XYZ file of N, CA and C in Angstrom:
588
model
N 83.099 -68.526 -17.231
C 82.307 -68.473 -16.013
C 81.134 -69.433 -16.142
N 80.853 -70.260 -15.126
C 79.734 -71.185 -15.206
C 78.411 -70.435 -15.325
N 77.453 -71.065 -16.026
C 76.125 -70.467 -16.123
C 75.456 -70.505 -14.761
N 74.768 -69.430 -14.409
C 74.058 -69.377 -13.133
C 72.924 -68.385 -13.246
N 71.902 -68.630 -12.440
C 70.762 -67.724 -12.430
C 71.138 -66.397 -11.818
N 70.341 -65.363 -12.091
C 70.654 -64.028 -11.587
C 70.574 -63.924 -10.063
N 69.880 -64.870 -9.423
C 69.737 -64.812 -7.964
C 70.611 -65.836 -7.241
N 71.469 -66.517 -7.980
C 72.285 -67.575 -7.380
C 73.545 -67.003 -6.741
N 73.956 -67.635 -5.644
C 75.255 -67.351 -5.051
C 76.251 -68.252 -5.765
N 77.296 -67.685 -6.338
C 78.315 -68.452 -7.043
C 79.505 -68.660 -6.106
N 79.651 -69.895 -5.618
C 80.756 -70.226 -4.722
C 81.978 -70.553 -5.571
N 82.831 -69.577 -5.762
C 84.002 -69.726 -6.615
C 85.018 -70.678 -6.003
N 85.317 -70.495 -4.714
C 86.355 -71.279 -4.034
C 85.975 -71.496 -2.582
N 86.482 -72.582 -2.012
C 86.355 -72.811 -0.573
C 87.718 -73.147 -0.015
N 88.003 -72.625 1.163
C 89.237 -72.935 1.873
C 88.844 -73.631 3.178
N 89.802 -73.846 4.032
C 89.514 -74.521 5.298
C 88.449 -73.785 6.112
N 88.500 -72.447 6.111
C 87.586 -71.677 6.960
C 86.662 -70.733 6.218
N 86.796 -70.662 4.900
C 86.086 -69.626 4.149
C 85.462 -70.128 2.859
N 84.418 -69.431 2.427
C 83.899 -69.521 1.066
C 84.206 -68.186 0.403
N 84.681 -68.218 -0.841
C 84.892 -67.019 -1.647
C 83.806 -67.025 -2.707
N 82.869 -66.095 -2.608
C 81.663 -66.147 -3.423
C 81.410 -64.855 -4.181
N 80.678 -65.003 -5.295
C 80.054 -63.862 -5.949
C 78.604 -63.868 -5.502
N 78.130 -62.728 -5.066
C 76.768 -62.622 -4.563
C 75.855 -61.988 -5.603
N 74.576 -62.381 -5.610
C 73.613 -61.790 -6.545
C 73.160 -60.417 -6.060
N 72.533 -59.644 -6.922
C 72.038 -58.319 -6.532
C 71.141 -58.333 -5.302
N 70.387 -59.415 -5.099
C 69.498 -59.482 -3.939
C 70.250 -59.533 -2.610
N 71.557 -59.746 -2.656
C 72.367 -59.768 -1.433
C 72.950 -58.396 -1.120
N 72.463 -57.363 -1.787
C 73.010 -56.015 -1.597
C 72.983 -55.585 -0.137
N 71.944 -55.949 0.588
C 71.839 -55.558 2.002
C 72.969 -56.162 2.828
N 73.427 -57.371 2.474
C 74.543 -58.003 3.197
C 75.849 -57.263 2.933
N 76.054 -56.878 1.679
C 77.271 -56.141 1.320
C 77.266 -54.775 1.995
N 76.128 -54.123 1.988
C 76.015 -52.826 2.645
C 76.316 -52.943 4.139
N 75.810 -53.978 4.793
C 76.064 -54.174 6.227
C 77.559 -54.325 6.493
N 78.269 -55.052 5.635
C 79.725 -55.219 5.768
C 80.433 -53.870 5.659
N 80.078 -53.089 4.651
C 80.743 -51.796 4.466
C 80.378 -50.799 5.561
N 79.143 -50.840 6.016
C 78.744 -49.963 7.129
C 79.539 -50.296 8.392
N 79.728 -51.572 8.677
C 80.446 -51.996 9.884
C 81.912 -51.585 9.848
N 82.439 -51.339 8.650
C 83.861 -51.006 8.511
C 84.085 -49.593 7.993
N 83.034 -48.808 7.924
C 83.126 -47.456 7.357
C 84.185 -46.620 8.063
N 84.115 -46.539 9.363
C 85.063 -45.719 10.114
C 86.471 -46.303 10.066
N 86.558 -47.626 10.106
C 87.855 -48.314 10.125
C 88.688 -48.005 8.885
N 88.042 -47.864 7.720
C 88.789 -47.656 6.473
C 88.716 -46.219 5.958
N 88.055 -45.347 6.693
C 87.820 -43.987 6.186
C 89.101 -43.209 5.915
N 90.157 -43.465 6.665
C 91.396 -42.700 6.479
C 92.390 -43.385 5.556
N 92.028 -44.575 5.021
C 92.962 -45.287 4.144
C 92.356 -45.609 2.777
N 91.116 -45.176 2.538
C 90.445 -45.472 1.270
C 90.161 -44.199 0.491
N 90.205 -44.300 -0.839
C 89.812 -43.149 -1.657
C 88.340 -42.809 -1.418
N 87.932 -41.628 -1.852
C 86.539 -41.201 -1.694
C 85.605 -42.181 -2.396
N 84.473 -42.440 -1.771
C 83.463 -43.348 -2.312
C 82.429 -42.551 -3.106
N 81.736 -43.224 -4.057
C 80.629 -42.538 -4.733
C 79.596 -42.075 -3.712
N 78.847 -41.058 -4.045
C 77.889 -40.460 -3.106
C 76.876 -41.469 -2.578
N 76.492 -42.444 -3.401
C 75.484 -43.421 -2.982
C 76.073 -44.776 -2.585
N 77.373 -44.803 -2.286
C 78.076 -46.058 -1.960
C 77.395 -46.808 -0.817
N 76.956 -46.089 0.201
C 76.324 -46.719 1.362
C 74.809 -46.794 1.170
N 74.402 -47.467 0.093
C 72.978 -47.655 -0.179
C 72.760 -49.015 -0.829
N 71.605 -49.590 -0.587
C 71.246 -50.870 -1.205
C 71.168 -50.714 -2.720
N 70.678 -49.583 -3.190
C 70.561 -49.338 -4.632
C 71.922 -49.437 -5.305
N 72.926 -48.797 -4.715
C 74.284 -48.849 -5.272
C 74.759 -50.295 -5.372
N 74.592 -51.058 -4.302
C 75.137 -52.413 -4.267
C 74.354 -53.380 -5.138
N 73.069 -53.168 -5.322
C 72.326 -54.008 -6.273
C 72.912 -53.843 -7.682
N 73.135 -52.599 -8.063
C 73.702 -52.321 -9.380
C 75.127 -52.847 -9.493
N 75.908 -52.618 -8.468
C 77.315 -53.022 -8.483
C 77.461 -54.543 -8.545
N 76.662 -55.287 -7.792
C 76.751 -56.745 -7.809
C 76.377 -57.301 -9.181
N 75.382 -56.719 -9.820
C 75.028 -57.136 -11.178
C 76.171 -56.833 -12.144
N 76.782 -55.670 -11.997
C 77.908 -55.293 -12.859
C 79.116 -56.182 -12.626
N 79.346 -56.568 -11.367
C 80.475 -57.449 -11.052
C 80.361 -58.774 -11.800
N 79.159 -59.321 -11.859
C 78.961 -60.588 -12.586
C 79.227 -60.409 -14.079
N 78.743 -59.311 -14.623
C 78.961 -59.053 -16.042
C 80.444 -58.834 -16.330
N 81.132 -58.113 -15.462
C 82.568 -57.874 -15.655
C 83.363 -59.170 -15.590
N 82.945 -60.108 -14.730
C 83.610 -61.411 -14.658
C 83.345 -62.190 -15.950
N 82.112 -62.159 -16.419
C 81.772 -62.854 -17.668
C 82.596 -62.318 -18.836
N 82.862 -61.010 -18.834
C 83.623 -60.371 -19.904
C 85.136 -60.409 -19.668
N 85.562 -61.056 -18.572
C 86.992 -61.190 -18.247
C 87.660 -59.837 -17.989
N 86.899 -58.923 -17.366
C 87.438 -57.609 -17.028
C 87.904 -57.537 -15.580
N 87.184 -58.229 -14.699
C 87.534 -58.219 -13.281
C 86.861 -59.400 -12.591
N 87.322 -59.670 -11.382
C 86.723 -60.695 -10.532
C 86.649 -60.118 -9.129
N 85.444 -60.054 -8.585
C 85.244 -59.547 -7.230
C 84.485 -60.603 -6.434
N 85.054 -60.990 -5.288
C 84.412 -61.993 -4.436
C 84.332 -61.476 -3.009
N 83.408 -62.080 -2.254
C 83.253 -61.772 -0.840
C 83.610 -63.004 -0.029
N 84.131 -62.771 1.159
C 84.530 -63.861 2.046
C 83.417 -64.124 3.044
N 83.023 -65.395 3.154
C 82.006 -65.818 4.100
C 82.582 -66.920 4.979
N 82.237 -66.946 6.273
C 82.702 -68.031 7.141
C 82.151 -69.365 6.644
N 83.021 -70.360 6.510
C 82.596 -71.649 5.969
C 81.663 -72.402 6.915
N 81.765 -72.126 8.208
C 80.961 -72.876 9.176
C 79.498 -72.437 9.207
N 79.156 -71.402 8.426
C 77.782 -70.910 8.400
C 77.190 -71.053 7.006
N 75.882 -70.976 6.907
C 75.180 -71.090 5.636
C 75.603 -69.977 4.677
N 75.897 -70.356 3.445
C 76.274 -69.366 2.428
C 75.150 -68.350 2.226
N 73.921 -68.793 2.323
C 72.784 -67.920 2.063
C 72.592 -66.847 3.130
N 73.054 -67.121 4.364
C 72.744 -66.214 5.473
C 73.959 -65.657 6.206
N 75.119 -66.229 5.990
C 76.283 -65.812 6.790
C 76.691 -64.375 6.479
N 77.298 -63.710 7.447
C 77.742 -62.332 7.223
C 78.972 -62.295 6.314
N 79.120 -61.201 5.629
C 80.329 -60.978 4.832
C 81.422 -60.502 5.773
N 82.600 -61.120 5.661
C 83.696 -60.715 6.548
C 84.895 -60.159 5.784
N 84.795 -60.117 4.467
C 85.899 -59.559 3.698
C 85.590 -59.550 2.219
N 86.486 -58.989 1.450
C 86.338 -58.933 -0.003
C 87.709 -58.955 -0.671
N 87.733 -59.502 -1.870
C 88.956 -59.537 -2.680
C 88.563 -59.200 -4.113
N 89.410 -58.458 -4.784
C 89.133 -58.136 -6.183
C 90.392 -58.273 -7.034
N 90.169 -58.754 -8.244
C 91.165 -58.696 -9.310
C 90.583 -57.759 -10.345
N 91.176 -56.600 -10.508
C 90.646 -55.606 -11.431
C 91.678 -55.282 -12.503
N 91.230 -54.555 -13.500
C 92.105 -54.174 -14.618
C 92.813 -55.401 -15.195
N 92.051 -56.471 -15.421
C 92.643 -57.670 -16.026
C 93.106 -57.316 -17.429
N 94.363 -57.583 -17.683
C 94.971 -57.266 -18.974
C 95.474 -58.565 -19.598
N 95.041 -58.843 -20.796
C 95.421 -60.070 -21.497
C 96.537 -59.780 -22.498
N 96.641 -60.573 -23.539
C 97.714 -60.388 -24.506
C 99.048 -60.688 -23.869
N 100.071 -59.882 -24.165
C 101.405 -60.171 -23.633
C 101.563 -59.831 -22.148
N 100.577 -59.164 -21.537
C 100.700 -58.795 -20.116
C 100.192 -59.885 -19.184
N 98.981 -60.369 -19.392
C 98.379 -61.399 -18.529
C 98.510 -61.030 -17.052
N 98.001 -59.852 -16.693
C 98.175 -59.353 -15.326
C 96.878 -58.751 -14.800
N 96.858 -58.510 -13.501
C 95.696 -57.881 -12.863
C 96.145 -57.199 -11.580
N 95.314 -56.267 -11.114
C 95.558 -55.572 -9.854
C 94.749 -56.266 -8.761
N 95.392 -56.552 -7.655
C 94.766 -57.240 -6.536
C 94.427 -56.250 -5.434
N 93.195 -56.304 -4.964
C 92.767 -55.484 -3.833
C 92.031 -56.353 -2.836
N 92.007 -55.939 -1.573
C 91.354 -56.772 -0.562
C 91.058 -55.961 0.690
N 90.108 -56.463 1.450
C 89.745 -55.835 2.713
C 89.138 -56.884 3.626
N 89.309 -56.702 4.917
C 88.787 -57.639 5.904
C 88.080 -56.865 7.005
N 86.948 -57.376 7.415
C 86.215 -56.791 8.537
C 87.163 -56.675 9.732
N 87.242 -55.493 10.337
C 88.212 -55.264 11.410
C 88.012 -56.210 12.588
N 86.825 -56.773 12.718
C 86.560 -57.696 13.833
C 87.159 -59.077 13.606
N 87.678 -59.325 12.401
C 88.244 -60.642 12.072
C 89.745 -60.585 11.794
N 90.348 -59.444 12.022
C 91.786 -59.315 11.761
C 92.603 -60.149 12.748
N 93.812 -60.506 12.311
C 94.745 -61.211 13.181
C 94.528 -62.710 13.292
N 93.672 -63.281 12.426
C 93.399 -64.719 12.473
C 93.951 -65.469 11.259
N 94.631 -64.764 10.375
C 95.181 -65.401 9.177
C 94.160 -65.663 8.081
N 92.967 -65.091 8.217
C 91.910 -65.351 7.242
C 92.221 -64.750 5.870
N 92.758 -63.541 5.857
C 93.051 -62.920 4.573
C 94.175 -63.658 3.853
N 95.186 -64.085 4.580
C 96.254 -64.864 3.952
C 95.678 -66.128 3.332
N 94.810 -66.801 4.063
C 94.166 -68.034 3.576
C 93.360 -67.765 2.305
N 92.569 -66.715 2.315
C 91.730 -66.394 1.166
C 92.562 -65.968 -0.040
N 93.549 -65.119 0.197
C 94.382 -64.640 -0.907
C 95.208 -65.759 -1.519
N 95.691 -66.676 -0.697
C 96.455 -67.812 -1.226
C 95.592 -68.592 -2.232
N 94.333 -68.835 -1.865
C 93.433 -69.571 -2.754
C 93.127 -68.775 -4.018
N 92.897 -67.477 -3.873
C 92.546 -66.677 -5.038
C 93.742 -66.492 -5.974
N 94.928 -66.319 -5.431
C 96.116 -66.193 -6.284
C 96.326 -67.483 -7.078
N 96.145 -68.621 -6.421
C 96.265 -69.907 -7.102
C 95.244 -69.998 -8.245
N 94.012 -69.567 -7.984
C 92.967 -69.558 -9.008
C 93.348 -68.621 -10.159
N 93.862 -67.444 -9.826
C 94.244 -66.467 -10.852
C 95.322 -67.029 -11.780
N 96.287 -67.728 -11.209
C 97.381 -68.256 -12.018
C 96.987 -69.534 -12.762
N 96.342 -70.464 -12.075
C 96.119 -71.792 -12.636
C 94.808 -71.956 -13.393
N 93.809 -71.153 -13.077
C 92.530 -71.250 -13.783
C 92.369 -70.095 -14.776
N 92.646 -68.888 -14.324
C 92.494 -67.730 -15.202
C 93.688 -67.538 -16.130
N 94.816 -68.180 -15.820
C 95.983 -68.093 -16.688
C 96.754 -66.794 -16.594
N 96.582 -66.063 -15.499
C 97.327 -64.816 -15.338
C 98.790 -65.109 -15.007
N 99.651 -64.176 -15.339
C 101.090 -64.330 -15.105
C 101.582 -63.468 -13.941
N 100.933 -62.325 -13.730
C 101.434 -61.358 -12.744
C 100.261 -60.694 -12.022
N 100.391 -60.608 -10.691
C 99.423 -59.886 -9.867
C 100.151 -58.742 -9.174
N 99.505 -57.583 -9.142
C 100.086 -56.402 -8.511
C 99.197 -55.966 -7.360
N 99.812 -55.585 -6.257
C 99.072 -55.111 -5.090
C 99.840 -53.966 -4.453
N 99.123 -52.926 -4.059
C 99.739 -51.741 -3.461
C 99.171 -51.496 -2.071
N 99.981 -50.877 -1.211
C 99.493 -50.524 0.128
C 100.193 -49.266 0.621
N 99.557 -48.590 1.553
C 100.179 -47.432 2.177
C 101.428 -47.881 2.938
N 102.479 -47.076 2.957
C 103.709 -47.478 3.636
C 103.522 -47.870 5.102
N 102.582 -47.225 5.792
C 102.384 -47.532 7.216
C 101.475 -48.742 7.458
N 100.934 -49.315 6.390
C 100.042 -50.469 6.549
C 100.881 -51.749 6.662
N 101.431 -51.953 7.833
C 102.327 -53.088 8.060
C 101.588 -54.416 8.017
N 100.318 -54.418 8.400
C 99.540 -55.652 8.366
C 99.383 -56.149 6.920
N 99.054 -55.244 6.021
C 98.911 -55.608 4.614
C 100.260 -56.023 4.024
N 101.304 -55.309 4.391
C 102.645 -55.658 3.916
C 103.026 -57.072 4.348
N 102.682 -57.447 5.569
C 103.011 -58.779 6.086
C 102.236 -59.869 5.339
N 100.970 -59.605 5.046
C 100.160 -60.579 4.298
C 100.782 -60.824 2.931
N 101.116 -59.754 2.223
C 101.690 -59.898 0.889
C 103.034 -60.622 0.935
N 103.842 -60.325 1.920
C 105.137 -60.998 2.053
C 104.949 -62.495 2.280
N 103.979 -62.864 3.144
C 103.717 -64.295 3.388
C 103.320 -65.021 2.105
N 102.667 -64.316 1.198
C 102.209 -64.924 -0.049
C 103.286 -64.944 -1.132
N 104.426 -64.320 -0.858
C 105.516 -64.315 -1.826
C 105.604 -63.085 -2.699
N 104.738 -62.085 -2.465
C 104.852 -60.835 -3.218
C 106.181 -60.161 -2.905
N 106.736 -59.505 -3.898
C 107.983 -58.776 -3.711
C 107.749 -57.286 -3.934
N 108.399 -56.497 -3.095
C 108.299 -55.038 -3.225
C 109.080 -54.608 -4.459
N 108.440 -53.790 -5.288
C 109.092 -53.322 -6.509
C 109.385 -51.830 -6.492
N 108.892 -51.124 -5.482
C 109.193 -49.704 -5.407
C 108.086 -48.923 -4.726
N 108.188 -47.616 -4.839
C 107.205 -46.697 -4.262
C 106.599 -45.872 -5.389
N 105.292 -45.789 -5.387
C 104.598 -44.883 -6.317
C 104.267 -43.624 -5.538
N 104.889 -42.519 -5.894
C 104.680 -41.271 -5.173
C 103.329 -40.678 -5.506
N 102.615 -40.247 -4.459
C 101.330 -39.570 -4.601
C 100.395 -40.317 -5.564
N 100.222 -41.597 -5.303
C 99.443 -42.456 -6.201
C 97.937 -42.247 -6.097
N 97.425 -42.092 -4.862
C 95.982 -41.998 -4.664
C 95.624 -40.815 -3.772
N 94.500 -40.206 -4.089
C 93.967 -39.134 -3.246
C 93.104 -39.783 -2.159
N 93.584 -39.715 -0.925
C 92.908 -40.340 0.208
C 92.743 -39.310 1.312
N 91.515 -39.137 1.746
C 91.226 -38.230 2.849
C 91.818 -36.833 2.593
N 91.734 -36.390 1.332
C 92.187 -35.047 0.976
C 93.672 -34.900 0.734
N 94.444 -35.994 0.780
C 95.889 -35.907 0.556
C 96.321 -36.943 -0.476
N 97.266 -36.557 -1.327
C 97.857 -37.513 -2.260
C 98.839 -38.378 -1.478
N 98.619 -39.691 -1.507
C 99.389 -40.609 -0.676
C 100.278 -41.535 -1.502
N 101.515 -41.715 -1.028
C 102.436 -42.687 -1.623
C 101.935 -44.099 -1.342
N 102.290 -45.042 -2.213
C 101.957 -46.453 -2.014
C 103.178 -47.328 -2.329
N 103.304 -48.411 -1.598
C 104.329 -49.415 -1.863
C 103.791 -50.352 -2.938
N 104.581 -50.555 -4.000
C 104.186 -51.414 -5.115
C 104.732 -52.824 -4.894
N 103.855 -53.819 -5.016
C 104.237 -55.219 -4.822
C 103.745 -56.036 -6.011
N 104.428 -57.131 -6.303
C 103.984 -58.011 -7.385
C 104.324 -59.463 -7.073
N 103.490 -60.333 -7.612
C 103.699 -61.773 -7.514
C 103.615 -62.344 -8.919
N 104.611 -63.146 -9.273
C 104.654 -63.796 -10.583
C 104.180 -65.237 -10.420
N 103.482 -65.748 -11.418
C 102.970 -67.112 -11.353
C 104.118 -68.083 -11.075
N 103.955 -68.992 -10.124
C 105.000 -69.974 -9.812
C 105.365 -70.776 -11.041
N 106.662 -71.026 -11.193
C 107.126 -71.792 -12.332
C 107.296 -70.983 -13.593
N 106.953 -69.699 -13.537
C 107.071 -68.855 -14.736
C 108.007 -67.671 -14.483
N 108.708 -67.696 -13.387
C 109.582 -66.561 -13.059
C 110.832 -66.590 -13.940
N 111.181 -65.378 -14.386
C 112.450 -65.164 -15.069
C 112.762 -66.208 -16.101
């Protein structure tokens, strides 16, 4: 990870319409605004949040931890910003994470993502994920990315299919969401040129 000050915005990648950035702790209010705007939209499809999730204090701590986890090669979490606006001031419109990075003979990670409901249907998530998957394979050296979604989440299924992910099965009662254990569709993408 490049050296950067604790208050710097780290622009990891840029696409035609987006910047994929790591934000400093001082940007906690921006992250909170994004999650507040989408709280109701994701309430029935997300696991329970920590009690202080919707607070600036939580996000200041979390953003600092995200940078440390990236430095330690444990995870990578970025936020999506519109490229046509200033990185310092533009609103957050989405997020992507690579978590549970496993090295050694696995070289894999779990992929998660979310998009502000006001920006859905424009191909932005496909654009962002395409860039991040390329980074994961070609810069981070990962071999396999895994992504799961609820069976009824056809929008997420379509995004993963466009990116070349293949369905590998169903995980029964994988996550506790809104008081119920929910099945998830398991998907994976193998680094191009390294399949089979």
